């Protein structure tokens, strides 16, 4: 009956959903079954929380040097990871640039090859022209020498 009186004092604005959630908690159900005063129970919980807080602070102080060391290690790792990220971003930019260059070169390869084939003069033609030019030059040289000899 005491449990029912305590429940009637619960603020109705919180809604039945919160109440059902709390009632699902096994420990609270046991407290209500035993007829324990909720104020005393709340004080005990508050005391337990304060003890846990003190223990937590003591653990923190005990481990503070380790925590500081861990913090420094994490900062060093962050620095290393940042440098690696910058390196990878640089590599990625270079890779993209190289990919664009390769794509441009491949797109020009076909038309440029055709143009070179059309404009190029074969080696045999060049050699024949050089031979013909050399013969022509030799005949002119011979003519000049003969006319000079005749004048002298």
Coordinates of C-alpha atoms in Angstrom, one line a residue:
X1 CA 0.0 0.0 0.0
X2 CA 2.9 2.4 0.8
X3 CA 4.2 1.7 -2.8
X4 CA 0.8 2.8 -4.2
X5 CA 0.8 6.0 -2.2
X6 CA 4.3 6.8 -3.4
X7 CA 3.2 6.2 -7.0
X8 CA 0.3 8.5 -6.6
X9 CA 2.6 11.4 -5.8
X10 CA 4.6 11.0 -9.0
X11 CA 4.1 14.0 -11.3
X12 CA 1.6 13.0 -13.9
X13 CA 3.2 15.4 -16.4
X14 CA 6.1 13.0 -16.9
X15 CA 3.6 10.6 -18.5
X16 CA 3.0 7.0 -18.1
X17 CA 5.7 6.1 -20.6
X18 CA 8.5 7.2 -18.2
X19 CA 6.8 5.5 -15.3
X20 CA 6.5 2.2 -17.3
X21 CA 10.1 2.4 -18.2
X22 CA 11.1 2.9 -14.6
X23 CA 8.8 0.1 -13.5
X24 CA 10.5 -2.2 -15.9
X25 CA 13.7 -1.8 -13.9
X26 CA 14.0 -4.8 -11.7
X27 CA 15.6 -3.0 -8.8
X28 CA 12.9 -0.4 -8.6
X29 CA 10.3 -3.1 -8.8
X30 CA 11.9 -4.8 -5.8
X31 CA 12.1 -1.6 -3.8
X32 CA 8.4 -0.9 -4.4
X33 CA 7.5 -4.5 -3.5
X34 CA 9.4 -4.3 -0.2
X35 CA 7.7 -1.0 0.7
X36 CA 10.9 0.9 1.0
X37 CA 10.6 4.6 1.3
X38 CA 11.5 6.2 -2.0
X39 CA 13.1 9.2 -0.3
X40 CA 15.5 6.9 1.6
X41 CA 16.2 5.0 -1.6
X42 CA 17.0 8.2 -3.5
X43 CA 19.3 9.3 -0.7
X44 CA 21.1 5.9 -0.8
X45 CA 21.4 6.2 -4.6
X46 CA 22.8 9.8 -4.2
X47 CA 25.3 8.5 -1.6
X48 CA 26.4 5.7 -3.9
X49 CA 26.8 8.2 -6.8
X50 CA 29.0 10.4 -4.6
X51 CA 31.1 7.5 -3.5
X52 CA 31.5 6.4 -7.1
X53 CA 32.4 10.0 -8.0
X54 CA 35.1 10.1 -5.3
X55 CA 36.5 6.7 -6.5
X56 CA 36.5 7.9 -10.1
X57 CA 38.4 11.1 -9.1
X58 CA 40.9 9.0 -7.2
X59 CA 41.4 6.7 -10.1
X60 CA 41.8 9.7 -12.4
X61 CA 44.4 11.2 -10.1
X62 CA 46.2 7.9 -9.8
X63 CA 46.2 7.5 -13.6
X64 CA 46.8 11.2 -14.5
X65 CA 50.4 10.6 -15.6
X66 CA 49.3 7.8 -17.8
X67 CA 46.5 9.9 -19.1
X68 CA 48.9 12.7 -19.9
X69 CA 51.2 10.3 -21.6
X70 CA 48.4 8.9 -23.6
X71 CA 47.2 12.4 -24.5
X72 CA 50.7 13.2 -25.9
X73 CA 50.8 9.9 -27.8
X74 CA 47.4 10.6 -29.3
X75 CA 48.6 14.1 -30.4
X76 CA 51.7 12.7 -32.0
X77 CA 49.6 10.1 -33.8
X78 CA 47.3 12.9 -35.0
X79 CA 50.3 14.8 -36.3
X80 CA 51.6 11.7 -38.1
X81 CA 48.1 11.0 -39.6
X82 CA 47.8 14.6 -40.7
X83 CA 51.1 14.4 -42.5
X84 CA 50.1 11.1 -44.1
X85 CA 46.8 12.7 -45.2
X86 CA 48.6 15.6 -46.8
X87 CA 51.0 13.2 -48.6
X88 CA 48.1 11.1 -49.8
X89 CA 46.3 14.2 -51.0
X90 CA 49.4 15.2 -52.9
X91 CA 49.8 11.8 -54.4
X92 CA 46.1 11.8 -55.4
X93 CA 46.5 15.2 -57.1
X94 CA 49.6 14.0 -59.0
X95 CA 47.8 10.9 -60.0
X96 CA 44.9 12.8 -61.3
X97 CA 47.2 15.1 -63.3
X98 CA 49.1 12.2 -64.7
X99 CA 45.8 10.5 -65.7
X100 CA 44.7 13.6 -67.5
X101 CA 48.1 13.9 -69.3
X102 CA 47.9 10.2 -70.3
X103 CA 44.4 10.7 -71.6
X104 CA 45.4 13.7 -73.6
X105 CA 48.4 12.0 -75.1
X106 CA 46.3 8.9 -76.0
X107 CA 43.6 11.1 -77.6
X108 CA 46.3 12.8 -79.7
X109 CA 48.2 9.7 -80.7
X110 CA 45.9 8.6 -83.5
X111 CA 45.5 11.9 -85.3
X112 CA 49.2 12.8 -84.8
X113 CA 50.3 9.4 -86.1
X114 CA 48.2 10.0 -89.2
X115 CA 49.6 13.5 -89.7
X116 CA 53.2 12.3 -89.3
X117 CA 52.6 9.5 -91.9
X118 CA 51.2 12.0 -94.3
X119 CA 53.9 14.6 -93.9
X120 CA 56.9 12.3 -93.6
X121 CA 59.2 11.7 -96.6
X122 CA 60.5 8.2 -97.1
X123 CA 64.2 7.6 -96.6
X124 CA 64.7 6.1 -100.0
X125 CA 63.2 9.2 -101.6
X126 CA 65.5 11.5 -99.6
X127 CA 68.6 9.4 -100.5
X128 CA 67.6 9.5 -104.2
X129 CA 67.1 13.3 -104.1
X130 CA 70.5 13.7 -102.4
X131 CA 72.1 11.5 -105.0
X132 CA 70.4 13.4 -107.8
X133 CA 71.4 16.8 -106.2
X134 CA 75.0 15.6 -105.8
X135 CA 75.2 14.5 -109.4
X136 CA 73.7 17.8 -110.6
X137 CA 76.1 19.8 -108.4
X138 CA 79.0 17.7 -109.8
X139 CA 78.0 18.4 -113.4
X140 CA 77.8 22.2 -112.6
X141 CA 81.2 22.1 -110.9
X142 CA 82.7 20.2 -113.9
X143 CA 81.2 22.8 -116.3
X144 CA 82.6 25.6 -114.3
X145 CA 86.0 24.0 -114.2
X146 CA 86.0 23.5 -118.0
X147 CA 85.0 27.0 -118.8
X148 CA 87.6 28.4 -116.4
X149 CA 90.3 26.2 -118.0
X150 CA 89.2 27.5 -121.5
X151 CA 89.5 31.1 -120.4
X152 CA 93.0 30.7 -119.0

